[in-house]
Amino acid sequence: MTTLTAKITAGKPESPWMEAWRRFRKNKLGLVGAGIVLFFILVALFAPLLAAEGINDQDFSNRLQAPSSEHWFGTDDFGRDILSRVIHGARISLWVGTFSVIGSVIVGCTLGIIAGYFGRWIDTIISRIFDIMLAFPSILLAIGIVAVLGPSLQNALIAIAIINIPTFGRLIRSRVLSVKEEEYITAAKALGMSHTRILVQHVLPNSLAPIIVQGTLAVATAIIEAAALGFLGLGAEPPNPEWGKMLSDAKMYMLQAPWMMVFPGIAIMLTVLGFNLMGDGLRDALDPKMKDV
């Protein structure tokens, strides 16, 4: 009986998600990216334990101190420990990047699914809205939105979420246009299934792969956009240790204290690199054309 069960199990087809995970594990760059992302997530989660000093503790007697055994990343113009601020800045950057993308996915996918599935005038209206939004450079549109709402971290998150809606909307729309022509969708309609049930049980699950990949890459873009808004003074307000704001504060001391700009810049670079590498790995793992021969 045991032998028979083992044979049956061995002959059982592998689930698509397990197959994708198996292919992802073979992608070394994808694993490196996932490791970098995991590292910064852990840094953000355990920031209070990792940061040796308070992020806003000022010590004017030690301002603009170079990196040393006491302050590994040096101090800024207020004598604050840069390492502690970079560590806590990971929380803000990951929070803005993750939740802005979640908002973009929810709104964009909802509009894209409606446009692709129902078509006709609904598709025309939604698609034209996407086209109008994409006609503006993303960062300029984000600046305009924050200028209307007012400079703050929450408004920067809202702006970043809004400018990424068309990307997910058009992506899911194109996928839905393909999926809804499949035979199992026709069969579901013939059986009398409601549109909502078809969308939730059939269309959406078969459209998740590109959304997961794009979502991972979009987090990297959102972190850069958040840093850009912070650099322009339209993001996190002082004394929040946001990486873009730290770069803005450091520009006056580029020659006198270059470490003020170097370490936040490296943190942004590594985080974005990690998400990009992981996104590329997920794309290869979830693409059916990349299956092993």
PDB file of C-alpha atoms in Angstrom:
ATOM      1  CA  MET A   1       0.000   0.000   0.000  1.00  0.00           C
ATOM      2  CA  THR A   2       2.846   2.359   0.866  1.00  0.00           C
ATOM      3  CA  THR A   3       4.580   1.708  -2.441  1.00  0.00           C
ATOM      4  CA  LEU A   4       1.339   2.270  -4.356  1.00  0.00           C
ATOM      5  CA  THR A   5       0.714   5.545  -2.517  1.00  0.00           C
ATOM      6  CA  ALA A   6       4.250   6.710  -3.245  1.00  0.00           C
ATOM      7  CA  LYS A   7       3.796   5.981  -6.934  1.00  0.00           C
ATOM      8  CA  ILE A   8       0.505   7.846  -7.052  1.00  0.00           C
ATOM      9  CA  THR A   9       2.056  10.811  -5.246  1.00  0.00           C
ATOM     10  CA  ALA A  10       5.063  10.740  -7.556  1.00  0.00           C
ATOM     11  CA  GLY A  11       2.790  10.793 -10.561  1.00  0.00           C
ATOM     12  CA  LYS A  12       0.667  13.636  -9.236  1.00  0.00           C
ATOM     13  CA  PRO A  13       1.210  16.814 -11.273  1.00  0.00           C
ATOM     14  CA  GLU A  14       3.011  19.616  -9.483  1.00  0.00           C
ATOM     15  CA  SER A  15       0.917  22.681  -8.655  1.00  0.00           C
ATOM     16  CA  PRO A  16       1.757  25.816 -10.679  1.00  0.00           C
ATOM     17  CA  TRP A  17       2.814  27.745  -7.573  1.00  0.00           C
ATOM     18  CA  MET A  18       5.113  24.968  -6.351  1.00  0.00           C
ATOM     19  CA  GLU A  19       6.605  24.727  -9.816  1.00  0.00           C
ATOM     20  CA  ALA A  20       7.170  28.497  -9.848  1.00  0.00           C
ATOM     21  CA  TRP A  21       8.831  28.300  -6.403  1.00  0.00           C
ATOM     22  CA  ARG A  22      11.099  25.510  -7.640  1.00  0.00           C
ATOM     23  CA  ARG A  23      12.178  27.619 -10.625  1.00  0.00           C
ATOM     24  CA  PHE A  24      12.654  30.704  -8.453  1.00  0.00           C
ATOM     25  CA  ARG A  25      15.023  28.827  -6.138  1.00  0.00           C
ATOM     26  CA  LYS A  26      17.234  28.098  -9.146  1.00  0.00           C
ATOM     27  CA  ASN A  27      17.521  31.814  -9.956  1.00  0.00           C
ATOM     28  CA  LYS A  28      20.590  32.991  -8.034  1.00  0.00           C
ATOM     29  CA  LEU A  29      20.062  36.692  -8.685  1.00  0.00           C
ATOM     30  CA  GLY A  30      16.425  36.369  -7.653  1.00  0.00           C
ATOM     31  CA  LEU A  31      17.497  34.748  -4.381  1.00  0.00           C
ATOM     32  CA  VAL A  32      20.050  37.506  -3.801  1.00  0.00           C
ATOM     33  CA  GLY A  33      17.316  40.086  -4.314  1.00  0.00           C
ATOM     34  CA  ALA A  34      14.971  38.238  -1.960  1.00  0.00           C
ATOM     35  CA  GLY A  35      17.769  38.100   0.621  1.00  0.00           C
ATOM     36  CA  ILE A  36      18.329  41.869   0.386  1.00  0.00           C
ATOM     37  CA  VAL A  37      14.597  42.552   0.711  1.00  0.00           C
ATOM     38  CA  LEU A  38      14.328  40.198   3.680  1.00  0.00           C
ATOM     39  CA  PHE A  39      17.300  41.924   5.319  1.00  0.00           C
ATOM     40  CA  PHE A  40      15.678  45.364   5.102  1.00  0.00           C
ATOM     41  CA  ILE A  41      12.341  43.979   6.274  1.00  0.00           C
ATOM     42  CA  LEU A  42      14.044  42.562   9.351  1.00  0.00           C
ATOM     43  CA  VAL A  43      15.877  45.857   9.892  1.00  0.00           C
ATOM     44  CA  ALA A  44      12.550  47.692   9.743  1.00  0.00           C
ATOM     45  CA  LEU A  45      10.828  45.257  12.096  1.00  0.00           C
ATOM     46  CA  PHE A  46      13.597  45.303  14.701  1.00  0.00           C
ATOM     47  CA  ALA A  47      14.607  48.952  14.286  1.00  0.00           C
ATOM     48  CA  PRO A  48      14.072  49.829  17.984  1.00  0.00           C
ATOM     49  CA  LEU A  49      16.433  47.012  18.981  1.00  0.00           C
ATOM     50  CA  LEU A  50      19.062  47.683  16.314  1.00  0.00           C
ATOM     51  CA  ALA A  51      19.269  51.461  16.674  1.00  0.00           C
ATOM     52  CA  ALA A  52      21.719  52.204  19.450  1.00  0.00           C
ATOM     53  CA  GLU A  53      20.589  55.791  19.899  1.00  0.00           C
ATOM     54  CA  GLY A  54      17.348  57.707  19.545  1.00  0.00           C
ATOM     55  CA  ILE A  55      16.670  58.954  16.037  1.00  0.00           C
ATOM     56  CA  ASN A  56      16.100  62.521  17.240  1.00  0.00           C
ATOM     57  CA  ASP A  57      18.684  62.704  20.026  1.00  0.00           C
ATOM     58  CA  GLN A  58      20.684  65.853  19.306  1.00  0.00           C
ATOM     59  CA  ASP A  59      24.259  66.381  20.451  1.00  0.00           C
ATOM     60  CA  PHE A  60      25.667  69.618  19.043  1.00  0.00           C
ATOM     61  CA  SER A  61      29.061  68.903  20.565  1.00  0.00           C
ATOM     62  CA  ASN A  62      29.372  65.933  18.184  1.00  0.00           C
ATOM     63  CA  ARG A  63      27.781  67.398  15.047  1.00  0.00           C
ATOM     64  CA  LEU A  64      29.201  66.395  11.658  1.00  0.00           C
ATOM     65  CA  GLN A  65      31.412  63.711  13.171  1.00  0.00           C
ATOM     66  CA  ALA A  66      32.950  61.281  10.691  1.00  0.00           C
ATOM     67  CA  PRO A  67      32.157  57.537  10.960  1.00  0.00           C
ATOM     68  CA  SER A  68      33.828  56.031  14.003  1.00  0.00           C
ATOM     69  CA  SER A  69      33.495  53.198  16.488  1.00  0.00           C
ATOM     70  CA  GLU A  70      31.052  55.344  18.471  1.00  0.00           C
ATOM     71  CA  HIS A  71      28.959  56.415  15.456  1.00  0.00           C
ATOM     72  CA  TRP A  72      29.423  53.868  12.665  1.00  0.00           C
ATOM     73  CA  PHE A  73      27.767  56.067  10.020  1.00  0.00           C
ATOM     74  CA  GLY A  74      28.827  59.364  11.565  1.00  0.00           C
ATOM     75  CA  THR A  75      26.538  62.167  12.761  1.00  0.00           C
ATOM     76  CA  ASP A  76      24.545  64.847  10.960  1.00  0.00           C
ATOM     77  CA  ASP A  77      24.380  68.619  11.379  1.00  0.00           C
ATOM     78  CA  PHE A  78      22.344  68.217  14.584  1.00  0.00           C
ATOM     79  CA  GLY A  79      24.666  65.604  16.055  1.00  0.00           C
ATOM     80  CA  ARG A  80      22.129  62.819  15.485  1.00  0.00           C
ATOM     81  CA  ASP A  81      23.379  59.284  14.847  1.00  0.00           C
ATOM     82  CA  ILE A  82      22.992  58.585  11.116  1.00  0.00           C
ATOM     83  CA  LEU A  83      22.991  54.799  11.552  1.00  0.00           C
ATOM     84  CA  SER A  84      19.966  54.979  13.839  1.00  0.00           C
ATOM     85  CA  ARG A  85      18.158  57.261  11.399  1.00  0.00           C
ATOM     86  CA  VAL A  86      18.948  55.046   8.410  1.00  0.00           C
ATOM     87  CA  ILE A  87      17.657  52.004  10.296  1.00  0.00           C
ATOM     88  CA  HIS A  88      14.394  53.714  11.224  1.00  0.00           C
ATOM     89  CA  GLY A  89      14.183  55.163   7.720  1.00  0.00           C
ATOM     90  CA  ALA A  90      13.784  51.607   6.419  1.00  0.00           C
ATOM     91  CA  ARG A  91      10.419  51.474   8.191  1.00  0.00           C
ATOM     92  CA  ILE A  92       9.160  54.587   6.444  1.00  0.00           C
ATOM     93  CA  SER A  93      10.424  53.669   2.982  1.00  0.00           C
ATOM     94  CA  LEU A  94       9.096  50.107   3.091  1.00  0.00           C
ATOM     95  CA  TRP A  95       5.803  51.304   4.566  1.00  0.00           C
ATOM     96  CA  VAL A  96       5.282  53.887   1.827  1.00  0.00           C
ATOM     97  CA  GLY A  97       6.454  51.554  -0.945  1.00  0.00           C
ATOM     98  CA  THR A  98       4.376  48.567   0.157  1.00  0.00           C
ATOM     99  CA  PHE A  99       1.103  50.259   1.015  1.00  0.00           C
ATOM    100  CA  SER A 100       1.141  52.619  -1.966  1.00  0.00           C
ATOM    101  CA  VAL A 101       1.509  49.601  -4.255  1.00  0.00           C
ATOM    102  CA  ILE A 102      -1.243  47.726  -2.401  1.00  0.00           C
ATOM    103  CA  GLY A 103      -3.551  50.701  -2.985  1.00  0.00           C
ATOM    104  CA  SER A 104      -2.551  50.857  -6.655  1.00  0.00           C
ATOM    105  CA  VAL A 105      -3.176  47.136  -7.093  1.00  0.00           C
ATOM    106  CA  ILE A 106      -6.618  47.234  -5.473  1.00  0.00           C
ATOM    107  CA  VAL A 107      -7.906  50.232  -7.419  1.00  0.00           C
ATOM    108  CA  GLY A 108      -6.060  49.547 -10.669  1.00  0.00           C
ATOM    109  CA  CYS A 109      -6.987  45.864 -10.824  1.00  0.00           C
ATOM    110  CA  THR A 110     -10.626  46.596  -9.999  1.00  0.00           C
ATOM    111  CA  LEU A 111     -10.896  49.133 -12.814  1.00  0.00           C
ATOM    112  CA  GLY A 112      -8.871  46.964 -15.206  1.00  0.00           C
ATOM    113  CA  ILE A 113     -10.983  43.874 -14.572  1.00  0.00           C
ATOM    114  CA  ILE A 114     -14.209  45.821 -15.086  1.00  0.00           C
ATOM    115  CA  ALA A 115     -12.887  47.385 -18.293  1.00  0.00           C
ATOM    116  CA  GLY A 116     -11.545  44.145 -19.736  1.00  0.00           C
ATOM    117  CA  TYR A 117     -14.454  41.902 -18.780  1.00  0.00           C
ATOM    118  CA  PHE A 118     -17.436  44.097 -19.636  1.00  0.00           C
ATOM    119  CA  GLY A 119     -15.861  46.061 -22.493  1.00  0.00           C
ATOM    120  CA  ARG A 120     -17.894  48.482 -24.634  1.00  0.00           C
ATOM    121  CA  TRP A 121     -18.392  52.011 -23.270  1.00  0.00           C
ATOM    122  CA  ILE A 122     -17.168  51.048 -19.805  1.00  0.00           C
ATOM    123  CA  ASP A 123     -13.849  49.934 -21.284  1.00  0.00           C
ATOM    124  CA  THR A 124     -13.618  53.114 -23.355  1.00  0.00           C
ATOM    125  CA  ILE A 125     -14.147  55.442 -20.390  1.00  0.00           C
ATOM    126  CA  ILE A 126     -11.737  53.629 -18.057  1.00  0.00           C
ATOM    127  CA  SER A 127      -9.079  53.240 -20.745  1.00  0.00           C
ATOM    128  CA  ARG A 128      -9.229  56.955 -21.610  1.00  0.00           C
ATOM    129  CA  ILE A 129      -8.805  57.824 -17.918  1.00  0.00           C
ATOM    130  CA  PHE A 130      -5.703  55.615 -17.840  1.00  0.00           C
ATOM    131  CA  ASP A 131      -4.375  57.272 -21.012  1.00  0.00           C
ATOM    132  CA  ILE A 132      -4.847  60.763 -19.546  1.00  0.00           C
ATOM    133  CA  MET A 133      -3.011  59.815 -16.350  1.00  0.00           C
ATOM    134  CA  LEU A 134      -0.170  58.212 -18.297  1.00  0.00           C
ATOM    135  CA  ALA A 135       0.193  61.350 -20.415  1.00  0.00           C
ATOM    136  CA  PHE A 136       1.759  63.111 -17.408  1.00  0.00           C
ATOM    137  CA  PRO A 137       5.278  62.264 -16.197  1.00  0.00           C
ATOM    138  CA  SER A 138       4.724  60.222 -13.036  1.00  0.00           C
ATOM    139  CA  ILE A 139       6.863  62.339 -10.730  1.00  0.00           C
ATOM    140  CA  LEU A 140       5.262  65.587 -11.957  1.00  0.00           C
ATOM    141  CA  LEU A 141       1.802  64.125 -11.398  1.00  0.00           C
ATOM    142  CA  ALA A 142       2.838  63.047  -7.898  1.00  0.00           C
ATOM    143  CA  ILE A 143       4.176  66.542  -7.153  1.00  0.00           C
ATOM    144  CA  GLY A 144       0.905  68.054  -8.366  1.00  0.00           C
ATOM    145  CA  ILE A 145      -1.181  65.750  -6.186  1.00  0.00           C
ATOM    146  CA  VAL A 146       0.930  66.430  -3.089  1.00  0.00           C
ATOM    147  CA  ALA A 147       0.804  70.165  -3.812  1.00  0.00           C
ATOM    148  CA  VAL A 148      -3.002  69.987  -3.782  1.00  0.00           C
ATOM    149  CA  LEU A 149      -3.288  67.724  -0.730  1.00  0.00           C
ATOM    150  CA  GLY A 150      -0.443  69.291   1.222  1.00  0.00           C
ATOM    151  CA  PRO A 151       3.090  68.046   1.994  1.00  0.00           C
ATOM    152  CA  SER A 152       3.059  65.030   4.321  1.00  0.00           C
ATOM    153  CA  LEU A 153       4.106  61.399   4.328  1.00  0.00           C
ATOM    154  CA  GLN A 154       0.508  60.166   4.094  1.00  0.00           C
ATOM    155  CA  ASN A 155      -0.250  62.416   1.125  1.00  0.00           C
ATOM    156  CA  ALA A 156       2.949  61.299  -0.577  1.00  0.00           C
ATOM    157  CA  LEU A 157       1.753  57.698  -0.160  1.00  0.00           C
ATOM    158  CA  ILE A 158      -1.614  58.609  -1.698  1.00  0.00           C
ATOM    159  CA  ALA A 159       0.067  60.386  -4.611  1.00  0.00           C
ATOM    160  CA  ILE A 160       2.367  57.446  -5.343  1.00  0.00           C
ATOM    161  CA  ALA A 161      -0.591  55.060  -5.204  1.00  0.00           C
ATOM    162  CA  ILE A 162      -2.600  57.199  -7.647  1.00  0.00           C
ATOM    163  CA  ILE A 163       0.144  57.538 -10.260  1.00  0.00           C
ATOM    164  CA  ASN A 164       0.673  53.760 -10.360  1.00  0.00           C
ATOM    165  CA  ILE A 165      -3.007  52.887 -10.849  1.00  0.00           C
ATOM    166  CA  PRO A 166      -2.891  53.003 -14.683  1.00  0.00           C
ATOM    167  CA  THR A 167       0.058  50.607 -14.797  1.00  0.00           C
ATOM    168  CA  PHE A 168      -1.817  47.870 -12.961  1.00  0.00           C
ATOM    169  CA  GLY A 169      -5.106  48.726 -14.635  1.00  0.00           C
ATOM    170  CA  ARG A 170      -3.784  48.305 -18.164  1.00  0.00           C
ATOM    171  CA  LEU A 171      -1.833  45.198 -17.207  1.00  0.00           C
ATOM    172  CA  ILE A 172      -4.820  43.389 -15.699  1.00  0.00           C
ATOM    173  CA  ARG A 173      -7.108  44.601 -18.492  1.00  0.00           C
ATOM    174  CA  SER A 174      -4.934  43.021 -21.168  1.00  0.00           C
ATOM    175  CA  ARG A 175      -4.799  39.818 -19.169  1.00  0.00           C
ATOM    176  CA  VAL A 176      -8.573  39.736 -18.668  1.00  0.00           C
ATOM    177  CA  LEU A 177      -9.163  40.269 -22.390  1.00  0.00           C
ATOM    178  CA  SER A 178      -7.198  37.081 -23.001  1.00  0.00           C
ATOM    179  CA  VAL A 179      -8.591  35.015 -20.136  1.00  0.00           C
ATOM    180  CA  LYS A 180     -12.265  35.772 -20.777  1.00  0.00           C
ATOM    181  CA  GLU A 181     -12.041  34.102 -24.194  1.00  0.00           C
ATOM    182  CA  GLU A 182     -10.950  30.781 -22.667  1.00  0.00           C
ATOM    183  CA  GLU A 183     -13.298  27.800 -22.867  1.00  0.00           C
ATOM    184  CA  TYR A 184     -13.702  27.443 -19.110  1.00  0.00           C
ATOM    185  CA  ILE A 185     -15.057  31.007 -18.925  1.00  0.00           C
ATOM    186  CA  THR A 186     -17.562  30.198 -21.666  1.00  0.00           C
ATOM    187  CA  ALA A 187     -18.533  27.032 -19.793  1.00  0.00           C
ATOM    188  CA  ALA A 188     -19.000  28.983 -16.548  1.00  0.00           C
ATOM    189  CA  LYS A 189     -21.307  31.429 -18.306  1.00  0.00           C
ATOM    190  CA  ALA A 190     -23.263  28.529 -19.838  1.00  0.00           C
ATOM    191  CA  LEU A 191     -23.747  27.064 -16.354  1.00  0.00           C
ATOM    192  CA  GLY A 192     -25.350  30.322 -15.232  1.00  0.00           C
ATOM    193  CA  MET A 193     -22.554  31.566 -12.949  1.00  0.00           C
ATOM    194  CA  SER A 194     -22.819  35.238 -12.026  1.00  0.00           C
ATOM    195  CA  HIS A 195     -20.302  37.748 -13.359  1.00  0.00           C
ATOM    196  CA  THR A 196     -18.977  38.381  -9.850  1.00  0.00           C
ATOM    197  CA  ARG A 197     -18.365  34.676  -9.247  1.00  0.00           C
ATOM    198  CA  ILE A 198     -16.651  34.251 -12.611  1.00  0.00           C
ATOM    199  CA  LEU A 199     -14.386  37.225 -11.935  1.00  0.00           C
ATOM    200  CA  VAL A 200     -13.467  36.126  -8.402  1.00  0.00           C
ATOM    201  CA  GLN A 201     -13.107  32.368  -8.989  1.00  0.00           C
ATOM    202  CA  HIS A 202     -11.744  32.225 -12.530  1.00  0.00           C
ATOM    203  CA  VAL A 203     -10.575  35.507 -14.038  1.00  0.00           C
ATOM    204  CA  LEU A 204      -8.678  36.991 -11.086  1.00  0.00           C
ATOM    205  CA  PRO A 205      -6.770  33.815 -10.031  1.00  0.00           C
ATOM    206  CA  ASN A 206      -5.589  33.316 -13.612  1.00  0.00           C
ATOM    207  CA  SER A 207      -4.383  36.903 -13.824  1.00  0.00           C
ATOM    208  CA  LEU A 208      -2.344  37.061 -10.624  1.00  0.00           C
ATOM    209  CA  ALA A 209       1.091  36.112 -11.976  1.00  0.00           C
ATOM    210  CA  PRO A 210       1.826  39.348 -13.888  1.00  0.00           C
ATOM    211  CA  ILE A 211       0.365  41.405 -11.045  1.00  0.00           C
ATOM    212  CA  ILE A 212       2.715  39.790  -8.510  1.00  0.00           C
ATOM    213  CA  VAL A 213       5.723  40.502 -10.720  1.00  0.00           C
ATOM    214  CA  GLN A 214       4.692  44.083 -11.488  1.00  0.00           C
ATOM    215  CA  GLY A 215       3.817  44.687  -7.848  1.00  0.00           C
ATOM    216  CA  THR A 216       7.295  43.659  -6.726  1.00  0.00           C
ATOM    217  CA  LEU A 217       8.947  45.937  -9.278  1.00  0.00           C
ATOM    218  CA  ALA A 218       6.517  48.748  -8.438  1.00  0.00           C
ATOM    219  CA  VAL A 219       7.594  48.726  -4.774  1.00  0.00           C
ATOM    220  CA  ALA A 220      11.123  49.605  -5.915  1.00  0.00           C
ATOM    221  CA  THR A 221       9.757  52.433  -8.061  1.00  0.00           C
ATOM    222  CA  ALA A 222       7.546  53.658  -5.213  1.00  0.00           C
ATOM    223  CA  ILE A 223      10.541  53.818  -2.851  1.00  0.00           C
ATOM    224  CA  ILE A 224      12.414  55.974  -5.369  1.00  0.00           C
ATOM    225  CA  GLU A 225       9.378  58.224  -5.868  1.00  0.00           C
ATOM    226  CA  ALA A 226       8.930  58.578  -2.108  1.00  0.00           C
ATOM    227  CA  ALA A 227      12.604  59.509  -1.780  1.00  0.00           C
ATOM    228  CA  ALA A 228      12.234  62.048  -4.599  1.00  0.00           C
ATOM    229  CA  LEU A 229       9.219  63.665  -2.932  1.00  0.00           C
ATOM    230  CA  GLY A 230      11.067  63.677   0.390  1.00  0.00           C
ATOM    231  CA  PHE A 231      14.102  65.277  -1.264  1.00  0.00           C
ATOM    232  CA  LEU A 232      11.856  68.042  -2.634  1.00  0.00           C
ATOM    233  CA  GLY A 233      10.334  68.608   0.801  1.00  0.00           C
ATOM    234  CA  LEU A 234       6.958  67.150  -0.222  1.00  0.00           C
ATOM    235  CA  GLY A 235       7.177  63.904   1.711  1.00  0.00           C
ATOM    236  CA  ALA A 236       8.013  63.137   5.317  1.00  0.00           C
ATOM    237  CA  GLU A 237       8.177  66.160   7.557  1.00  0.00           C
ATOM    238  CA  PRO A 238      11.037  66.803   9.992  1.00  0.00           C
ATOM    239  CA  PRO A 239      12.272  65.204  12.135  1.00  0.00           C
ATOM    240  CA  ASN A 240      11.103  61.902  10.537  1.00  0.00           C
ATOM    241  CA  PRO A 241      14.159  59.928   9.326  1.00  0.00           C
ATOM    242  CA  GLU A 242      13.016  59.380   5.737  1.00  0.00           C
ATOM    243  CA  TRP A 243      15.867  58.543   3.352  1.00  0.00           C
ATOM    244  CA  GLY A 244      14.944  61.127   0.707  1.00  0.00           C
ATOM    245  CA  LYS A 245      14.608  63.848   3.337  1.00  0.00           C
ATOM    246  CA  MET A 246      17.991  62.835   4.767  1.00  0.00           C
ATOM    247  CA  LEU A 247      19.522  63.305   1.316  1.00  0.00           C
ATOM    248  CA  SER A 248      17.915  66.738   1.070  1.00  0.00           C
ATOM    249  CA  ASP A 249      19.310  67.750   4.467  1.00  0.00           C
ATOM    250  CA  ALA A 250      22.757  66.478   3.468  1.00  0.00           C
ATOM    251  CA  LYS A 251      23.107  68.429   0.217  1.00  0.00           C
ATOM    252  CA  MET A 252      24.433  71.492   2.046  1.00  0.00           C
ATOM    253  CA  TYR A 253      27.229  69.406   3.576  1.00  0.00           C
ATOM    254  CA  MET A 254      28.302  67.313   0.573  1.00  0.00           C
ATOM    255  CA  LEU A 255      31.953  68.357   0.851  1.00  0.00           C
ATOM    256  CA  GLN A 256      32.133  68.870   4.588  1.00  0.00           C
ATOM    257  CA  ALA A 257      30.320  65.677   5.623  1.00  0.00           C
ATOM    258  CA  PRO A 258      29.760  63.397   2.602  1.00  0.00           C
ATOM    259  CA  TRP A 259      28.720  60.479   4.829  1.00  0.00           C
ATOM    260  CA  MET A 260      25.436  62.259   5.501  1.00  0.00           C
ATOM    261  CA  MET A 261      24.473  61.605   1.873  1.00  0.00           C
ATOM    262  CA  VAL A 262      26.369  58.386   1.192  1.00  0.00           C
ATOM    263  CA  PHE A 263      24.678  56.060   3.679  1.00  0.00           C
ATOM    264  CA  PRO A 264      21.030  56.993   2.996  1.00  0.00           C
ATOM    265  CA  GLY A 265      21.838  56.809  -0.718  1.00  0.00           C
ATOM    266  CA  ILE A 266      23.310  53.325  -0.335  1.00  0.00           C
ATOM    267  CA  ALA A 267      20.229  52.231   1.619  1.00  0.00           C
ATOM    268  CA  ILE A 268      17.940  53.425  -1.184  1.00  0.00           C
ATOM    269  CA  MET A 269      20.131  51.792  -3.822  1.00  0.00           C
ATOM    270  CA  LEU A 270      20.296  48.421  -2.086  1.00  0.00           C
ATOM    271  CA  THR A 271      16.562  48.310  -1.322  1.00  0.00           C
ATOM    272  CA  VAL A 272      15.603  49.165  -4.902  1.00  0.00           C
ATOM    273  CA  LEU A 273      18.178  46.699  -6.245  1.00  0.00           C
ATOM    274  CA  GLY A 274      16.766  43.948  -4.026  1.00  0.00           C
ATOM    275  CA  PHE A 275      13.187  44.460  -5.218  1.00  0.00           C
ATOM    276  CA  ASN A 276      14.280  44.664  -8.849  1.00  0.00           C
ATOM    277  CA  LEU A 277      16.306  41.453  -8.669  1.00  0.00           C
ATOM    278  CA  MET A 278      13.493  39.654  -6.861  1.00  0.00           C
ATOM    279  CA  GLY A 279      10.974  40.955  -9.399  1.00  0.00           C
ATOM    280  CA  ASP A 280      13.087  39.698 -12.296  1.00  0.00           C
ATOM    281  CA  GLY A 281      13.363  36.315 -10.606  1.00  0.00           C
ATOM    282  CA  LEU A 282       9.609  36.133 -10.063  1.00  0.00           C
ATOM    283  CA  ARG A 283       8.998  37.094 -13.675  1.00  0.00           C
ATOM    284  CA  ASP A 284      11.157  34.227 -14.901  1.00  0.00           C
ATOM    285  CA  ALA A 285       9.616  31.804 -12.408  1.00  0.00           C
ATOM    286  CA  LEU A 286       6.000  32.692 -13.192  1.00  0.00           C
ATOM    287  CA  ASP A 287       6.397  32.938 -16.970  1.00  0.00           C
ATOM    288  CA  PRO A 288       5.143  29.674 -18.551  1.00  0.00           C
ATOM    289  CA  LYS A 289       7.604  30.174 -21.419  1.00  0.00           C
ATOM    290  CA  MET A 290      10.470  29.775 -18.934  1.00  0.00           C
ATOM    291  CA  LYS A 291       9.493  26.224 -17.958  1.00  0.00           C
ATOM    292  CA  ASP A 292      12.215  23.640 -18.010  1.00  0.00           C
ATOM    293  CA  VAL A 293      12.332  21.634 -21.177  1.00  0.00           C
TER     294      VAL A 293
END
